[in-house]
Short mmCIF file of C-alpha atoms and ligand atoms in Angstrom, two decimals:
data_model
loop_
_atom_site.label_atom_id
_atom_site.label_comp_id
_atom_site.label_asym_id
_atom_site.label_seq_id
_atom_site.Cartn_x
_atom_site.Cartn_y
_atom_site.Cartn_z
CA MET O 1 163.73 75.78 73.11
CA ASN O 2 165.17 79.15 71.32
CA LYS O 3 168.63 78.72 70.14
CA LYS O 4 171.12 81.22 72.15
CA THR O 5 173.09 83.91 69.78
CA ILE O 6 177.20 84.92 70.64
CA LEU O 7 178.69 87.40 68.61
CA ILE O 8 182.43 87.25 68.25
CA THR O 9 184.76 89.40 67.58
CA GLY O 10 188.56 88.86 65.95
CA ALA O 11 186.99 85.84 64.59
CA SER O 12 188.81 84.79 61.03
CA THR O 13 191.82 82.97 62.66
CA GLY O 14 192.63 81.49 66.28
CA ILE O 15 190.62 81.46 69.69
CA GLY O 16 187.66 83.07 67.68
CA LYS O 17 187.28 80.87 64.64
CA THR O 18 187.44 77.66 66.74
CA THR O 19 185.38 79.56 69.60
CA ALA O 20 183.05 80.27 66.75
CA GLN O 21 183.05 76.61 65.08
CA TYR O 22 182.87 75.25 68.90
CA PHE O 23 180.03 77.15 69.40
CA ALA O 24 177.85 76.23 66.20
CA GLU O 25 178.42 72.37 67.06
CA GLN O 26 176.76 72.85 70.09
CA GLY O 27 173.64 74.14 68.74
CA TRP O 28 173.99 78.05 69.08
CA ASN O 29 173.62 80.78 66.46
CA VAL O 30 177.34 82.30 65.90
CA ALA O 31 177.75 85.96 64.75
CA ALA O 32 181.63 85.33 63.75
CA THR O 33 182.78 88.83 63.26
CA MET O 34 185.82 90.07 61.61
CA ARG O 35 187.87 93.05 59.59
CA THR O 36 187.76 91.13 56.15
CA PRO O 37 184.90 88.09 56.38
CA GLU O 38 185.21 88.63 52.17
CA LYS O 39 188.58 86.58 53.15
CA ALA O 40 187.60 83.77 55.38
CA THR O 41 187.44 80.39 55.12
CA GLY O 42 186.94 77.19 57.36
CA PHE O 43 183.01 78.16 58.07
CA GLU O 44 181.30 76.43 54.38
CA ALA O 45 180.70 73.72 56.79
CA PHE O 46 178.86 75.20 59.61
CA THR O 47 175.04 76.23 58.70
CA GLY O 48 175.01 77.96 62.62
CA ILE O 49 177.67 80.16 61.76
CA LYS O 50 176.81 83.84 59.50
CA LEU O 51 179.58 86.07 59.05
CA TYR O 52 179.20 90.13 59.92
CA GLN O 53 182.03 92.35 59.03
CA LEU O 54 182.82 94.56 62.18
CA ASP O 55 186.58 96.21 63.31
CA VAL O 56 186.60 96.89 66.88
CA THR O 57 188.05 100.33 65.98
CA ASP O 58 185.80 101.47 64.14
CA GLU O 59 182.22 102.47 65.88
CA GLN O 60 179.96 102.79 62.89
CA SER O 61 181.39 99.39 62.08
CA ILE O 62 180.41 97.53 64.83
CA ALA O 63 176.49 99.83 65.53
CA ARG O 64 176.22 98.06 61.98
CA ALA O 65 177.01 94.42 63.26
CA ILE O 66 174.89 94.52 66.39
CA ASP O 67 171.84 95.88 64.40
CA SER O 68 172.03 93.57 62.00
CA VAL O 69 172.72 90.25 64.17
CA ILE O 70 169.78 91.45 66.69
CA LYS O 71 167.52 91.75 62.87
CA ASP O 72 168.98 88.00 61.90
CA PHE O 73 169.12 86.25 65.51
CA GLY O 74 166.33 88.33 67.29
CA LYS O 75 168.78 88.98 70.01
CA ILE O 76 172.16 88.42 71.45
CA ASP O 77 173.23 86.47 74.32
CA VAL O 78 176.76 85.98 74.47
CA LEU O 79 179.37 89.04 73.38
CA VAL O 80 182.58 87.75 72.90
CA ASN O 81 185.47 90.49 73.23
CA ASN O 82 188.43 88.34 71.62
CA ALA O 83 189.93 90.35 69.00
CA GLY O 84 193.37 91.49 70.00
CA TYR O 85 197.17 90.88 69.02
CA GLY O 86 200.70 91.83 70.46
CA ALA O 87 202.71 94.54 70.55
CA VAL O 88 205.48 93.26 71.46
CA GLY O 89 209.53 93.99 72.17
CA VAL O 90 211.59 96.27 73.86
CA PHE O 91 210.03 99.08 75.01
CA GLU O 92 212.50 101.53 74.49
CA LYS O 93 212.31 100.62 70.71
CA ALA O 94 208.30 101.34 70.68
CA THR O 95 207.15 104.12 68.35
CA LYS O 96 203.87 106.53 70.47
CA GLU O 97 202.05 105.13 67.25
CA GLN O 98 202.69 101.36 68.18
CA ILE O 99 201.87 102.18 71.71
CA GLN O 100 198.54 103.55 70.71
CA LYS O 101 197.01 101.30 68.02
CA GLN O 102 198.04 98.12 70.74
CA PHE O 103 195.77 100.23 73.31
CA ASP O 104 192.87 100.82 70.38
CA THR O 105 192.68 97.39 69.67
CA ASN O 106 193.26 95.11 72.79
CA VAL O 107 191.40 98.16 75.28
CA PHE O 108 189.55 101.13 73.72
CA GLY O 109 188.37 97.99 70.72
CA VAL O 110 187.07 96.25 73.71
CA MET O 111 185.16 99.24 75.15
CA ASN O 112 183.98 100.42 72.02
CA VAL O 113 182.44 97.05 71.16
CA THR O 114 180.87 96.75 75.40
CA ARG O 115 179.31 100.52 75.09
CA HIS O 116 177.51 99.19 72.03
CA ILE O 117 175.97 96.07 73.54
CA LEU O 118 175.30 97.15 77.09
CA PRO O 119 171.96 98.91 76.42
CA HIS O 120 170.99 95.56 74.39
CA PHE O 121 171.33 93.14 77.31
CA ARG O 122 169.77 95.99 79.82
CA ALA O 123 166.49 96.16 77.15
CA ASN O 124 166.83 91.62 77.56
CA GLY O 125 167.39 91.95 81.14
CA ALA O 126 170.59 89.78 80.58
CA GLY O 127 174.05 88.99 78.78
CA THR O 128 176.66 87.60 79.33
CA LEU O 129 180.31 89.55 78.57
CA ILE O 130 183.14 87.69 78.00
CA ASN O 131 186.40 89.53 76.92
CA VAL O 132 189.74 87.04 75.88
CA SER O 133 191.68 88.72 78.35
CA SER O 134 195.41 86.60 79.29
CA MET O 135 197.28 85.22 82.36
CA GLY O 136 199.56 88.24 80.94
CA GLY O 137 196.49 90.68 82.69
CA ARG O 138 197.84 89.00 85.85
CA LEU O 139 200.91 88.33 85.69
CA THR O 140 204.55 89.85 83.64
CA PHE O 141 206.87 88.62 81.63
CA PRO O 142 209.79 90.18 79.54
CA LEU O 143 209.45 92.14 76.59
CA TYR O 144 205.35 92.06 76.48
CA SER O 145 205.29 95.20 79.01
CA VAL O 146 202.77 97.60 76.47
CA TYR O 147 200.71 94.07 75.55
CA HIS O 148 200.27 93.14 79.70
CA ALA O 149 199.53 96.89 79.98
CA THR O 150 196.29 96.35 77.86
CA LYS O 151 195.41 93.21 79.36
CA TRP O 152 195.73 94.90 82.65
CA ALA O 153 193.98 97.87 82.07
CA LEU O 154 191.03 94.99 81.00
CA GLU O 155 191.20 93.05 83.80
CA GLY O 156 190.79 96.00 86.26
CA TRP O 157 187.74 97.54 83.76
CA ALA O 158 185.97 94.18 84.00
CA GLU O 159 186.57 94.15 87.93
CA SER O 160 184.89 96.96 88.43
CA LEU O 161 182.26 97.18 85.35
CA GLN O 162 180.94 93.97 86.82
CA PHE O 163 179.76 96.20 90.04
CA GLU O 164 177.72 98.54 87.92
CA VAL O 165 175.68 95.50 85.55
CA ARG O 166 174.93 92.92 88.04
CA GLN O 167 171.68 95.34 88.71
CA PHE O 168 170.60 94.02 85.38
CA GLY O 169 171.60 90.61 85.14
CA ILE O 170 174.78 91.54 83.34
CA ARG O 171 177.55 89.05 83.89
CA ILE O 172 181.06 89.53 83.14
CA LYS O 173 183.29 87.00 82.41
CA ASN O 174 187.51 87.15 81.63
CA ILE O 175 189.29 84.46 80.10
CA GLU O 176 192.60 83.93 80.78
CA PRO O 177 194.76 81.94 78.27
CA GLY O 178 198.31 80.48 78.66
CA ALA O 179 200.34 80.52 75.54
CA ILE O 180 198.62 78.76 72.90
CA LYS O 181 199.51 77.64 69.34
CA THR O 182 197.31 80.65 66.98
CA ASP O 183 198.28 83.69 64.60
CA PHE O 184 199.58 85.48 67.68
CA MET O 185 203.41 84.59 67.87
CA GLY O 186 203.42 85.04 63.98
CA ARG O 187 201.15 87.26 61.21
CA SER O 188 199.35 89.27 64.14
CA MET O 189 202.59 89.71 66.13
CA ASP O 190 203.90 93.94 65.63
CA VAL O 191 207.44 93.85 66.71
CA PHE O 192 209.14 97.07 68.12
CA SER O 193 212.25 97.66 65.89
CA LYS O 194 215.15 100.24 66.09
CA PRO O 195 217.94 99.21 64.51
CA ASP O 196 220.28 101.96 65.64
CA LEU O 197 219.14 101.21 69.39
CA ILE O 198 221.85 98.04 69.65
CA ALA O 199 222.15 97.92 73.62
CA TYR O 200 219.22 95.62 74.28
CA ASP O 201 220.24 93.08 71.06
CA THR O 202 221.62 90.13 73.59
CA TYR O 203 218.61 90.52 76.34
CA GLU O 204 215.91 90.50 73.49
CA ALA O 205 217.32 87.18 70.97
CA ILE O 206 217.99 85.29 74.12
CA ALA O 207 214.51 86.87 75.70
CA THR O 208 212.92 86.45 72.41
CA LYS O 209 214.44 82.79 71.61
CA ASN O 210 213.72 81.02 74.95
CA THR O 211 209.72 82.81 74.93
CA GLU O 212 209.24 81.08 71.32
CA GLU O 213 210.57 78.17 72.47
CA SER O 214 208.35 77.48 75.13
CA TYR O 215 205.52 78.56 72.87
CA LYS O 216 206.80 75.09 70.66
CA SER O 217 204.89 73.19 73.55
CA ALA O 218 201.36 75.72 73.80
CA PRO O 219 198.11 73.61 72.95
CA ASP O 220 195.32 74.60 70.08
CA SER O 221 192.95 77.32 70.48
CA ALA O 222 190.23 74.16 71.44
CA VAL O 223 190.85 74.71 75.36
CA VAL O 224 190.43 78.44 75.10
CA ALA O 225 186.85 77.70 72.93
CA LYS O 226 185.93 74.91 75.70
CA THR O 227 186.47 77.71 78.44
CA ILE O 228 184.25 80.08 77.09
CA PHE O 229 182.01 77.93 76.76
CA LYS O 230 181.84 77.07 80.14
CA ALA O 231 181.53 80.40 81.05
CA ALA O 232 178.79 81.65 78.65
CA ASN O 233 176.71 78.19 80.12
CA ASP O 234 177.70 79.66 84.04
CA SER O 235 175.09 81.42 85.82
CA SER O 236 176.95 82.19 88.77
CA TYR O 237 178.71 85.92 88.48
CA GLN O 238 182.19 84.35 88.83
CA LEU O 239 184.83 86.93 86.63
CA ARG O 240 187.26 85.11 85.94
CA TYR O 241 188.44 81.67 84.19
CA PRO O 242 192.18 80.87 83.62
CA ALA O 243 192.30 78.86 80.01
CA SER O 244 194.99 76.03 79.97
CA GLY O 245 197.26 73.73 82.36
CA GLN O 246 199.70 76.87 82.26
CA ALA O 247 197.61 79.50 82.44
CA SER O 248 196.01 77.84 85.76
CA LEU O 249 199.49 76.91 87.30
CA PHE O 250 201.42 80.12 86.86
CA LEU O 251 198.24 82.29 88.09
CA PHE O 252 198.24 79.73 91.38
CA LEU O 253 201.90 80.23 91.76
CA ARG O 254 201.76 84.10 91.25
CA ARG O 255 199.03 84.11 94.20
CA LEU O 256 201.10 81.97 96.06
CA LEU O 257 204.44 83.59 95.49
CA PRO O 258 205.90 86.43 96.50
CA LEU O 259 206.71 89.21 93.39
CA GLY O 260 210.27 88.88 94.33
CA ILE O 261 210.42 84.88 94.09
CA PHE O 262 207.77 84.84 91.60
CA ASN O 263 209.65 87.14 89.07
CA GLY O 264 213.03 84.84 89.92
CA LEU O 265 211.21 82.25 88.25
CA VAL O 266 210.57 83.93 85.48
CA ARG O 267 214.26 85.45 85.05
CA LEU O 268 215.48 82.07 85.29
CA ALA O 269 213.17 80.56 82.73
CA VAL O 270 212.88 83.72 80.05
CA GLU O 271 216.57 85.54 80.63
CA LYS O 272 218.15 81.83 80.69
CA GLY O 273 221.99 82.00 78.75
CA PHE O 274 222.03 85.96 79.60
CA LYS O 275 224.83 87.28 81.61
CA ASN O 276 224.48 90.05 83.46
N1 NAP J 301 197.85 82.94 71.34
C1 NAP J 301 197.78 83.18 72.83
O1 NAP J 301 199.06 82.73 73.15
C2 NAP J 301 197.14 83.91 73.34
C3 NAP J 301 197.22 84.23 75.01
C4 NAP J 301 196.52 84.75 75.40
C5 NAP J 301 195.82 85.68 75.11
N2 NAP J 301 195.16 85.66 73.79
C6 NAP J 301 194.82 86.76 73.40
O2 NAP J 301 193.17 86.19 72.42
C7 NAP J 301 193.31 86.84 71.74
C8 NAP J 301 192.98 85.89 70.22
O3 NAP J 301 194.25 86.23 69.88
P1 NAP J 301 194.90 84.78 69.20
O4 NAP J 301 195.75 84.02 69.78
O5 NAP J 301 193.72 83.77 68.50
O6 NAP J 301 195.49 85.06 67.81
P2 NAP J 301 194.82 85.71 66.50
O7 NAP J 301 194.94 84.02 65.52
O8 NAP J 301 196.28 86.80 65.73
O9 NAP J 301 193.94 85.91 66.08
C9 NAP J 301 193.75 87.51 66.08
C10 NAP J 301 192.21 87.96 65.56
O10 NAP J 301 192.05 89.27 66.01
C11 NAP J 301 191.93 90.06 65.12
N3 NAP J 301 191.60 91.53 64.82
C12 NAP J 301 192.63 92.23 65.12
N4 NAP J 301 192.96 93.75 65.34
C13 NAP J 301 191.27 94.06 65.26
C14 NAP J 301 190.56 95.03 64.65
N5 NAP J 301 190.71 96.26 64.94
N6 NAP J 301 189.20 94.43 64.68
C15 NAP J 301 188.60 93.00 64.79
N7 NAP J 301 189.56 92.36 64.71
C16 NAP J 301 190.66 92.06 64.90
C17 NAP J 301 192.54 89.05 64.19
O11 NAP J 301 191.81 89.57 62.88
P3 NAP J 301 192.58 89.92 61.78
O12 NAP J 301 192.37 88.34 60.67
O13 NAP J 301 191.80 90.81 60.28
O14 NAP J 301 193.89 90.06 61.45
C18 NAP J 301 192.39 88.25 64.16
O15 NAP J 301 190.61 87.63 63.69
C19 NAP J 301 193.65 88.29 71.65
O16 NAP J 301 192.58 89.28 72.43
C20 NAP J 301 195.23 87.75 72.00
O17 NAP J 301 195.43 88.75 73.14
C21 NAP J 301 196.14 84.79 73.25
#
């Protein structure tokens, strides 16, 4: 049987890296793409993984990487739009550049890579496009307004796109992780800062502390890699896959409860200790 090939963006660390390793263990050809492959570690033991340079904000690097992967493996069966990061904090402290960069990566980056892969998928009469969205693409927490806006954008975009491409045998799948232990909360995070603006200080400190506290019990990225594997092998046209127990529970409650009640629970958790 011919091996299937998956291309993953943002595979240097976290969910992308674990997904690359997991698919290689299952016998897939893996094109692990990243901004700086020369710095990559942890792939040496996997003969099925090949590294490629790809920055989702750079069209040339996208075209070059996709062409190389097709030359090396014959075709691409699955694309995972995983690259992304969080630009977070009090919205009033965000600069225009920080907001622009967040959308350039999390939204326009995904659209860039997708525009480049669709002709290939159409020509093959098959292809699965998997977006690493977030449970935060369908519900919200304080201090994440810009990040949420990007993930909500992905959810609406994917929900519409699936109508157009289904006729070509192309499946769209959004993976919706809850909190996952990766570099997301560390070196990848862009925190809005405006030292002169002190009006939000108490709120910001409390909400940040409570959010960080909740991340301590987050699972590692294996749960997401396994969900991506399930979606990649699912021949149905199911669009959404919550990834982690937390994501399943929170998305269930968000559907079940009126928004005012759900957001009351969010405030109880994230604003615990804040007196208004
Ligand atoms: N961790 C969570 O709690 C969580 C929850 C829900 C959804 N997610 C989503 O999961 C995805 C992966 O994040 P993660 O948690 O695995 O965090 P991570 O460990 O920080 O990984 C993020 C990856 O994205 C890459 N990246 C950033 N900008 C890029 C660009 N312009 N072009 C190509 N790659 C770029 C980073 O590359 P460099 O190494 O070059 O910086 C890194 O490989 C993101 O889309 C995130 O929004 C995460």
